[in-house]
Amino acid sequence: MAPRTARPAGTRPVGTPTRGTTNPNRLRRMDRWIAAVHGAGLRRAERAPTAVDLGYGAAPWTAVELLRRLRDGADPRTRVVGVEIEPARVEAARPYERDGLTFVHGGFEVPVDGSPALIRAANVLRQYDEDQVAAVWARLCARLAPGGLLVEGTCDEIGRRHVWVALGPEGPRTVTFATRLASLERPSDLAERLPKALIHRNVPGEPVHAFLRDFDRAWAAAAPYASLGARQRWIRTAADLAADWPLVDGRRRWRQGEVTVRWSALAPGSY
C-alpha cells in the first residue's frame, strides 16, 4: 500500500474543512492532463512516485480515479495518498484502500512519508482569501520532491469546465483552461472557474481579463470553423491566440479542449 504517516501527538492539520462536494469523474480533465503532460517526469523517478490527492472531499472517488489514471497513463508504480482534514471523511474512505492507495488525516502540511512527486489540490482554495494563496502555494511546493508538481485549481460540479495552475518547487509555471467543448458558448465562460489567485482579477487592467477578452475575440473570429465542429473551432482559436500570448501547448492538447499559457503572462502584480 501507499505510505501512511502517523501525526505527531498534539498537532493539528493545517487548514480548514471544505464543503466536501465531489462526484465521480469530476477531475478527469485534470488527471488526463497530468498523465499526458507530466507522466514522463513520474516515470523518471528512481522510486515509485507518490501522488497526493489533497482535500478529496466527502467521498474518495477522485483519489481512486487518480490512482487508476496515473498507473494507466503515466507510471504503473504510482502510489496515491488521499489527504483530508475531516477525520470522518478519512474513516469513510478506508474501505476503499488497496495496493497503492491509502487515506490519511491532514491538511496543508501533507503528512506523508518523504516528498511527493505530485500534489493535486482541486477545489480547495476557493474558500480562502486571495492573500492566503501565495503562502499555501509556497508551503505545498516546499513539500514536493525535486522536479515535483503541484496542480491547484477549480472546476464545476461535473468537471465540464476547469482552470488550474501548475507549480514546481520554484513556484507557478502555467495556467490551463480546459472544457467540454460541446457545452461552451465562449471561452470567457471559464472565468467562473478561475482559481482563487485569479478569479478576483478578472477586471479591466488585469492580464487575465485581457487574456479572456482576446480568447473570446479569437473564438468569434473562428466562427466559420464551427461548421467543422467545436473542436476545429477551438483549435483555430488557440492557434490565433498563440500569436499574442505565450501558449506552451499545441494541437495535440488543443484537441482535448485545453489551452495552457505561461503563468507569467497572467500573473497579478502581487505574485
mmCIF file of C-alpha atoms in Angstrom:
data_model
loop_
_atom_site.group_PDB
_atom_site.id
_atom_site.type_symbol
_atom_site.label_atom_id
_atom_site.label_comp_id
_atom_site.label_asym_id
_atom_site.label_seq_id
_atom_site.Cartn_x
_atom_site.Cartn_y
_atom_site.Cartn_z
ATOM 1 C CA MET A 1 0.000 0.000 0.000
ATOM 2 C CA ALA A 2 0.951 3.642 -0.270
ATOM 3 C CA PRO A 3 2.816 5.068 2.731
ATOM 4 C CA ARG A 4 0.833 6.309 5.715
ATOM 5 C CA THR A 5 2.323 8.670 8.250
ATOM 6 C CA ALA A 6 1.146 8.952 11.840
ATOM 7 C CA ARG A 7 0.501 12.504 13.034
ATOM 8 C CA PRO A 8 2.665 13.603 15.957
ATOM 9 C CA ALA A 9 0.671 13.720 19.182
ATOM 10 C CA GLY A 10 -0.897 17.070 19.943
ATOM 11 C CA THR A 11 -0.620 18.514 16.442
ATOM 12 C CA ARG A 12 -3.496 19.628 14.258
ATOM 13 C CA PRO A 13 -3.864 19.652 10.488
ATOM 14 C CA VAL A 14 -3.144 22.962 8.779
ATOM 15 C CA GLY A 15 -6.173 24.457 7.045
ATOM 16 C CA THR A 16 -9.947 24.451 7.342
ATOM 17 C CA PRO A 17 -12.510 21.921 6.102
ATOM 18 C CA THR A 18 -14.133 22.367 2.697
ATOM 19 C CA ARG A 19 -17.756 21.586 1.868
ATOM 20 C CA GLY A 20 -16.577 18.213 0.620
ATOM 21 C CA THR A 21 -18.536 18.349 -2.650
ATOM 22 C CA THR A 22 -17.335 15.668 -5.040
ATOM 23 C CA ASN A 23 -18.542 13.481 -7.896
ATOM 24 C CA PRO A 24 -17.110 10.602 -9.915
ATOM 25 C CA ASN A 25 -15.083 11.802 -12.911
ATOM 26 C CA ARG A 26 -15.149 15.393 -11.695
ATOM 27 C CA LEU A 27 -11.366 15.742 -12.101
ATOM 28 C CA ARG A 28 -10.896 13.634 -15.224
ATOM 29 C CA ARG A 29 -9.658 16.576 -17.330
ATOM 30 C CA MET A 30 -7.010 17.490 -14.793
ATOM 31 C CA ASP A 31 -5.966 13.848 -14.318
ATOM 32 C CA ARG A 32 -5.589 13.202 -18.034
ATOM 33 C CA TRP A 33 -3.549 16.385 -18.463
ATOM 34 C CA ILE A 34 -1.229 15.395 -15.610
ATOM 35 C CA ALA A 35 -0.702 11.921 -17.063
ATOM 36 C CA ALA A 36 -0.149 13.170 -20.616
ATOM 37 C CA VAL A 37 1.969 16.257 -19.950
ATOM 38 C CA HIS A 38 3.858 15.248 -16.806
ATOM 39 C CA GLY A 39 3.775 11.459 -16.943
ATOM 40 C CA ALA A 40 7.352 11.293 -18.204
ATOM 41 C CA GLY A 41 8.531 13.086 -15.070
ATOM 42 C CA LEU A 42 6.840 10.482 -12.897
ATOM 43 C CA ARG A 43 8.392 7.660 -14.890
ATOM 44 C CA ARG A 44 11.891 9.109 -14.426
ATOM 45 C CA ALA A 45 11.677 8.750 -10.647
ATOM 46 C CA GLU A 46 14.015 6.094 -9.278
ATOM 47 C CA ARG A 47 11.462 5.057 -6.668
ATOM 48 C CA ALA A 48 7.738 4.547 -7.001
ATOM 49 C CA PRO A 49 6.328 8.086 -7.171
ATOM 50 C CA THR A 50 3.818 9.226 -4.573
ATOM 51 C CA ALA A 51 0.887 11.412 -5.628
ATOM 52 C CA VAL A 52 -1.276 13.237 -3.079
ATOM 53 C CA ASP A 53 -4.971 13.987 -3.569
ATOM 54 C CA LEU A 54 -5.278 16.876 -1.123
ATOM 55 C CA GLY A 55 -8.793 17.578 0.116
ATOM 56 C CA TYR A 56 -10.541 14.805 -1.803
ATOM 57 C CA GLY A 57 -13.849 15.558 -0.094
ATOM 58 C CA ALA A 58 -16.763 13.656 1.367
ATOM 59 C CA ALA A 59 -16.212 10.597 -0.858
ATOM 60 C CA PRO A 60 -12.939 9.089 -2.143
ATOM 61 C CA TRP A 61 -13.815 8.909 -5.854
ATOM 62 C CA THR A 62 -11.167 11.360 -7.037
ATOM 63 C CA ALA A 63 -8.340 9.539 -5.241
ATOM 64 C CA VAL A 64 -9.463 6.158 -6.588
ATOM 65 C CA GLU A 65 -9.600 7.591 -10.108
ATOM 66 C CA LEU A 66 -6.245 9.348 -9.777
ATOM 67 C CA LEU A 67 -4.541 6.055 -8.942
ATOM 68 C CA ARG A 68 -6.055 4.353 -11.977
ATOM 69 C CA ARG A 69 -5.309 7.177 -14.388
ATOM 70 C CA LEU A 70 -1.727 7.669 -13.274
ATOM 71 C CA ARG A 71 -0.974 3.953 -13.288
ATOM 72 C CA ASP A 72 -2.525 3.536 -16.733
ATOM 73 C CA GLY A 73 -1.293 6.760 -18.299
ATOM 74 C CA ALA A 74 1.923 7.674 -16.500
ATOM 75 C CA ASP A 75 3.707 5.201 -14.210
ATOM 76 C CA PRO A 76 2.293 1.836 -13.052
ATOM 77 C CA ARG A 77 4.354 2.148 -9.860
ATOM 78 C CA THR A 78 2.459 5.271 -8.711
ATOM 79 C CA ARG A 79 1.104 5.380 -5.170
ATOM 80 C CA VAL A 80 -1.702 7.723 -4.176
ATOM 81 C CA VAL A 81 -2.408 9.135 -0.726
ATOM 82 C CA GLY A 82 -5.723 10.853 -0.131
ATOM 83 C CA VAL A 83 -5.383 13.591 2.495
ATOM 84 C CA GLU A 84 -8.461 15.039 4.231
ATOM 85 C CA ILE A 85 -8.789 17.446 7.140
ATOM 86 C CA GLU A 86 -12.096 15.931 8.311
ATOM 87 C CA PRO A 87 -11.417 12.698 10.288
ATOM 88 C CA ALA A 88 -14.851 11.273 9.444
ATOM 89 C CA ARG A 89 -14.071 11.513 5.738
ATOM 90 C CA VAL A 90 -10.838 9.592 6.244
ATOM 91 C CA GLU A 91 -12.610 6.811 8.108
ATOM 92 C CA ALA A 92 -15.310 6.642 5.429
ATOM 93 C CA ALA A 93 -12.625 6.249 2.760
ATOM 94 C CA ARG A 94 -10.689 3.456 4.479
ATOM 95 C CA PRO A 95 -12.761 0.622 2.906
ATOM 96 C CA TYR A 96 -11.515 1.820 -0.499
ATOM 97 C CA GLU A 97 -7.852 1.336 0.373
ATOM 98 C CA ARG A 98 -5.974 -1.100 -1.816
ATOM 99 C CA ASP A 99 -2.470 -1.735 -3.069
ATOM 100 C CA GLY A 100 -1.059 1.717 -3.791
ATOM 101 C CA LEU A 101 -3.910 3.709 -2.231
ATOM 102 C CA THR A 102 -4.259 4.934 1.371
ATOM 103 C CA PHE A 103 -6.050 7.763 3.167
ATOM 104 C CA VAL A 104 -4.706 9.944 5.979
ATOM 105 C CA HIS A 105 -5.905 12.767 8.211
ATOM 106 C CA GLY A 106 -4.163 16.034 7.397
ATOM 107 C CA GLY A 107 -4.067 19.354 5.635
ATOM 108 C CA PHE A 108 -1.522 21.651 4.014
ATOM 109 C CA GLU A 109 1.308 20.081 5.999
ATOM 110 C CA VAL A 110 0.802 16.990 3.749
ATOM 111 C CA PRO A 111 1.550 14.253 6.314
ATOM 112 C CA VAL A 112 3.068 11.574 4.074
ATOM 113 C CA ASP A 113 6.482 9.933 4.175
ATOM 114 C CA GLY A 114 9.101 11.583 2.015
ATOM 115 C CA SER A 115 8.475 14.176 -0.678
ATOM 116 C CA PRO A 116 5.598 13.537 -3.105
ATOM 117 C CA ALA A 117 6.162 13.800 -6.829
ATOM 118 C CA LEU A 118 2.668 15.253 -7.253
ATOM 119 C CA ILE A 119 0.212 17.156 -5.097
ATOM 120 C CA ARG A 120 -3.206 17.753 -6.608
ATOM 121 C CA ALA A 121 -5.353 20.304 -4.738
ATOM 122 C CA ALA A 122 -8.630 20.755 -6.594
ATOM 123 C CA ASN A 123 -11.483 22.934 -5.305
ATOM 124 C CA VAL A 124 -9.657 23.513 -2.018
ATOM 125 C CA LEU A 125 -8.549 27.155 -2.011
ATOM 126 C CA ARG A 126 -11.781 28.747 -3.244
ATOM 127 C CA GLN A 127 -12.925 29.265 0.365
ATOM 128 C CA TYR A 128 -9.708 31.051 1.338
ATOM 129 C CA ASP A 129 -8.878 34.723 0.973
ATOM 130 C CA GLU A 130 -6.780 35.653 -2.037
ATOM 131 C CA ASP A 131 -3.982 36.968 0.179
ATOM 132 C CA GLN A 132 -3.594 33.475 1.678
ATOM 133 C CA VAL A 133 -2.948 31.713 -1.618
ATOM 134 C CA ALA A 134 0.746 32.530 -2.083
ATOM 135 C CA ALA A 135 1.619 31.192 1.381
ATOM 136 C CA VAL A 136 -0.311 27.959 0.779
ATOM 137 C CA TRP A 137 1.356 27.507 -2.588
ATOM 138 C CA ALA A 138 4.779 28.036 -1.033
ATOM 139 C CA ARG A 139 4.052 25.566 1.747
ATOM 140 C CA LEU A 140 2.855 22.871 -0.646
ATOM 141 C CA CYS A 141 5.683 23.439 -3.133
ATOM 142 C CA ALA A 142 8.196 23.053 -0.299
ATOM 143 C CA ARG A 143 6.859 19.515 0.248
ATOM 144 C CA LEU A 144 7.493 18.457 -3.351
ATOM 145 C CA ALA A 145 10.290 16.197 -4.462
ATOM 146 C CA PRO A 146 12.873 17.775 -6.794
ATOM 147 C CA GLY A 147 11.127 18.243 -10.127
ATOM 148 C CA GLY A 148 7.759 17.635 -8.463
ATOM 149 C CA LEU A 149 4.442 19.151 -9.458
ATOM 150 C CA LEU A 150 1.637 20.943 -7.623
ATOM 151 C CA VAL A 151 -1.641 21.307 -9.529
ATOM 152 C CA GLU A 152 -4.165 23.665 -7.920
ATOM 153 C CA GLY A 153 -7.421 24.731 -9.474
ATOM 154 C CA THR A 154 -11.198 24.754 -9.618
ATOM 155 C CA CYS A 155 -13.871 23.009 -11.666
ATOM 156 C CA ASP A 156 -17.642 22.799 -11.854
ATOM 157 C CA GLU A 157 -19.565 20.021 -10.134
ATOM 158 C CA ILE A 158 -19.355 17.550 -13.029
ATOM 159 C CA GLY A 159 -15.995 18.542 -14.481
ATOM 160 C CA ARG A 160 -17.105 20.235 -17.689
ATOM 161 C CA ARG A 161 -15.101 23.418 -17.022
ATOM 162 C CA HIS A 162 -11.818 23.582 -15.206
ATOM 163 C CA VAL A 163 -8.932 26.025 -14.739
ATOM 164 C CA TRP A 164 -5.748 25.097 -12.898
ATOM 165 C CA VAL A 165 -2.291 26.405 -12.106
ATOM 166 C CA ALA A 166 0.721 24.098 -12.350
ATOM 167 C CA LEU A 167 3.594 24.856 -9.968
ATOM 168 C CA GLY A 168 7.018 23.399 -9.313
ATOM 169 C CA PRO A 169 9.304 23.817 -6.291
ATOM 170 C CA GLU A 170 10.309 27.182 -7.787
ATOM 171 C CA GLY A 171 6.709 28.454 -7.972
ATOM 172 C CA PRO A 172 3.904 28.815 -10.537
ATOM 173 C CA ARG A 173 4.598 27.796 -14.138
ATOM 174 C CA THR A 174 1.437 27.648 -16.229
ATOM 175 C CA VAL A 175 -2.334 28.113 -16.240
ATOM 176 C CA THR A 176 -4.537 25.620 -18.103
ATOM 177 C CA PHE A 177 -8.085 26.264 -19.309
ATOM 178 C CA ALA A 178 -9.978 23.029 -20.041
ATOM 179 C CA THR A 179 -13.565 22.479 -21.092
ATOM 180 C CA ARG A 180 -16.104 20.170 -22.654
ATOM 181 C CA LEU A 181 -16.321 21.965 -25.988
ATOM 182 C CA ALA A 182 -19.883 20.909 -26.775
ATOM 183 C CA SER A 183 -21.136 22.877 -23.764
ATOM 184 C CA LEU A 184 -19.082 26.036 -24.399
ATOM 185 C CA GLU A 185 -20.689 29.254 -25.634
ATOM 186 C CA ARG A 186 -17.496 31.363 -25.372
ATOM 187 C CA PRO A 187 -14.071 30.864 -23.712
ATOM 188 C CA SER A 188 -14.757 33.517 -21.073
ATOM 189 C CA ASP A 189 -17.417 31.157 -19.656
ATOM 190 C CA LEU A 190 -14.416 29.594 -17.920
ATOM 191 C CA ALA A 191 -13.909 32.768 -15.867
ATOM 192 C CA GLU A 192 -16.235 31.471 -13.161
ATOM 193 C CA ARG A 193 -13.800 28.577 -12.590
ATOM 194 C CA LEU A 194 -10.628 30.622 -12.302
ATOM 195 C CA PRO A 195 -8.549 29.565 -9.285
ATOM 196 C CA LYS A 196 -8.517 31.822 -6.245
ATOM 197 C CA ALA A 197 -5.307 33.555 -7.307
ATOM 198 C CA LEU A 198 -7.030 34.864 -10.447
ATOM 199 C CA ILE A 199 -10.784 34.918 -10.008
ATOM 200 C CA HIS A 200 -10.919 38.364 -8.405
ATOM 201 C CA ARG A 201 -8.506 39.725 -11.027
ATOM 202 C CA ASN A 202 -10.827 39.268 -13.986
ATOM 203 C CA VAL A 203 -11.345 43.031 -14.259
ATOM 204 C CA PRO A 204 -10.121 45.612 -16.800
ATOM 205 C CA GLY A 205 -6.439 46.350 -16.405
ATOM 206 C CA GLU A 206 -5.508 42.850 -15.201
ATOM 207 C CA PRO A 207 -3.680 40.385 -17.511
ATOM 208 C CA VAL A 208 -6.184 37.559 -17.062
ATOM 209 C CA HIS A 209 -9.011 39.868 -18.133
ATOM 210 C CA ALA A 210 -7.094 40.822 -21.275
ATOM 211 C CA PHE A 211 -6.363 37.169 -21.997
ATOM 212 C CA LEU A 212 -10.012 36.140 -21.746
ATOM 213 C CA ARG A 213 -11.027 39.148 -23.869
ATOM 214 C CA ASP A 214 -8.601 38.083 -26.606
ATOM 215 C CA PHE A 215 -9.694 34.464 -26.215
ATOM 216 C CA ASP A 216 -13.303 35.480 -26.896
ATOM 217 C CA ARG A 217 -12.275 37.609 -29.886
ATOM 218 C CA ALA A 218 -10.303 34.724 -31.400
ATOM 219 C CA TRP A 219 -13.281 32.403 -30.787
ATOM 220 C CA ALA A 220 -15.593 34.817 -32.576
ATOM 221 C CA ALA A 221 -13.181 35.142 -35.486
ATOM 222 C CA ALA A 222 -13.051 31.346 -35.762
ATOM 223 C CA ALA A 223 -16.838 31.079 -36.096
ATOM 224 C CA PRO A 224 -16.614 29.823 -39.724
ATOM 225 C CA TYR A 225 -14.861 26.712 -38.393
ATOM 226 C CA ALA A 226 -17.930 25.831 -36.308
ATOM 227 C CA SER A 227 -19.335 24.014 -39.331
ATOM 228 C CA LEU A 228 -16.464 21.540 -38.886
ATOM 229 C CA GLY A 229 -17.262 21.089 -35.216
ATOM 230 C CA ALA A 230 -16.444 22.774 -31.914
ATOM 231 C CA ARG A 231 -13.057 21.056 -31.752
ATOM 232 C CA GLN A 232 -11.854 22.545 -35.025
ATOM 233 C CA ARG A 233 -13.113 25.957 -33.961
ATOM 234 C CA TRP A 234 -11.203 25.657 -30.648
ATOM 235 C CA ILE A 235 -8.013 24.588 -32.416
ATOM 236 C CA ARG A 236 -8.212 27.556 -34.779
ATOM 237 C CA THR A 237 -8.938 29.860 -31.831
ATOM 238 C CA ALA A 238 -5.886 28.604 -29.928
ATOM 239 C CA ALA A 239 -3.656 28.986 -32.981
ATOM 240 C CA ASP A 240 -4.737 32.615 -33.366
ATOM 241 C CA LEU A 241 -4.378 33.266 -29.638
ATOM 242 C CA ALA A 242 -0.809 31.935 -29.719
ATOM 243 C CA ALA A 243 0.214 34.840 -31.938
ATOM 244 C CA ASP A 244 -0.133 37.234 -28.991
ATOM 245 C CA TRP A 245 0.042 35.059 -25.866
ATOM 246 C CA PRO A 246 2.733 32.565 -24.733
ATOM 247 C CA LEU A 247 0.853 29.292 -25.089
ATOM 248 C CA VAL A 248 3.003 26.318 -24.137
ATOM 249 C CA ASP A 249 0.939 23.509 -25.654
ATOM 250 C CA GLY A 250 -0.108 22.655 -29.183
ATOM 251 C CA ARG A 251 -2.636 20.948 -31.384
ATOM 252 C CA ARG A 252 -2.479 17.615 -29.528
ATOM 253 C CA ARG A 253 -3.687 19.215 -26.297
ATOM 254 C CA TRP A 254 -5.963 21.708 -28.027
ATOM 255 C CA ARG A 255 -7.860 18.744 -29.450
ATOM 256 C CA GLN A 256 -8.708 17.813 -25.840
ATOM 257 C CA GLY A 257 -10.341 21.190 -25.233
ATOM 258 C CA GLU A 258 -7.319 22.644 -23.440
ATOM 259 C CA VAL A 259 -5.182 25.745 -23.708
ATOM 260 C CA THR A 260 -2.148 26.282 -21.470
ATOM 261 C CA VAL A 261 -0.448 29.660 -21.071
ATOM 262 C CA ARG A 262 2.597 30.722 -19.086
ATOM 263 C CA TRP A 263 1.756 31.910 -15.590
ATOM 264 C CA SER A 264 3.970 34.963 -16.028
ATOM 265 C CA ALA A 265 1.603 36.262 -18.728
ATOM 266 C CA LEU A 266 -1.432 36.178 -16.416
ATOM 267 C CA ALA A 267 0.139 36.742 -13.010
ATOM 268 C CA PRO A 268 -1.285 39.606 -10.940
ATOM 269 C CA GLY A 269 1.220 42.167 -9.749
ATOM 270 C CA SER A 270 1.175 40.758 -6.192
ATOM 271 C CA TYR A 271 2.578 37.371 -7.302
#
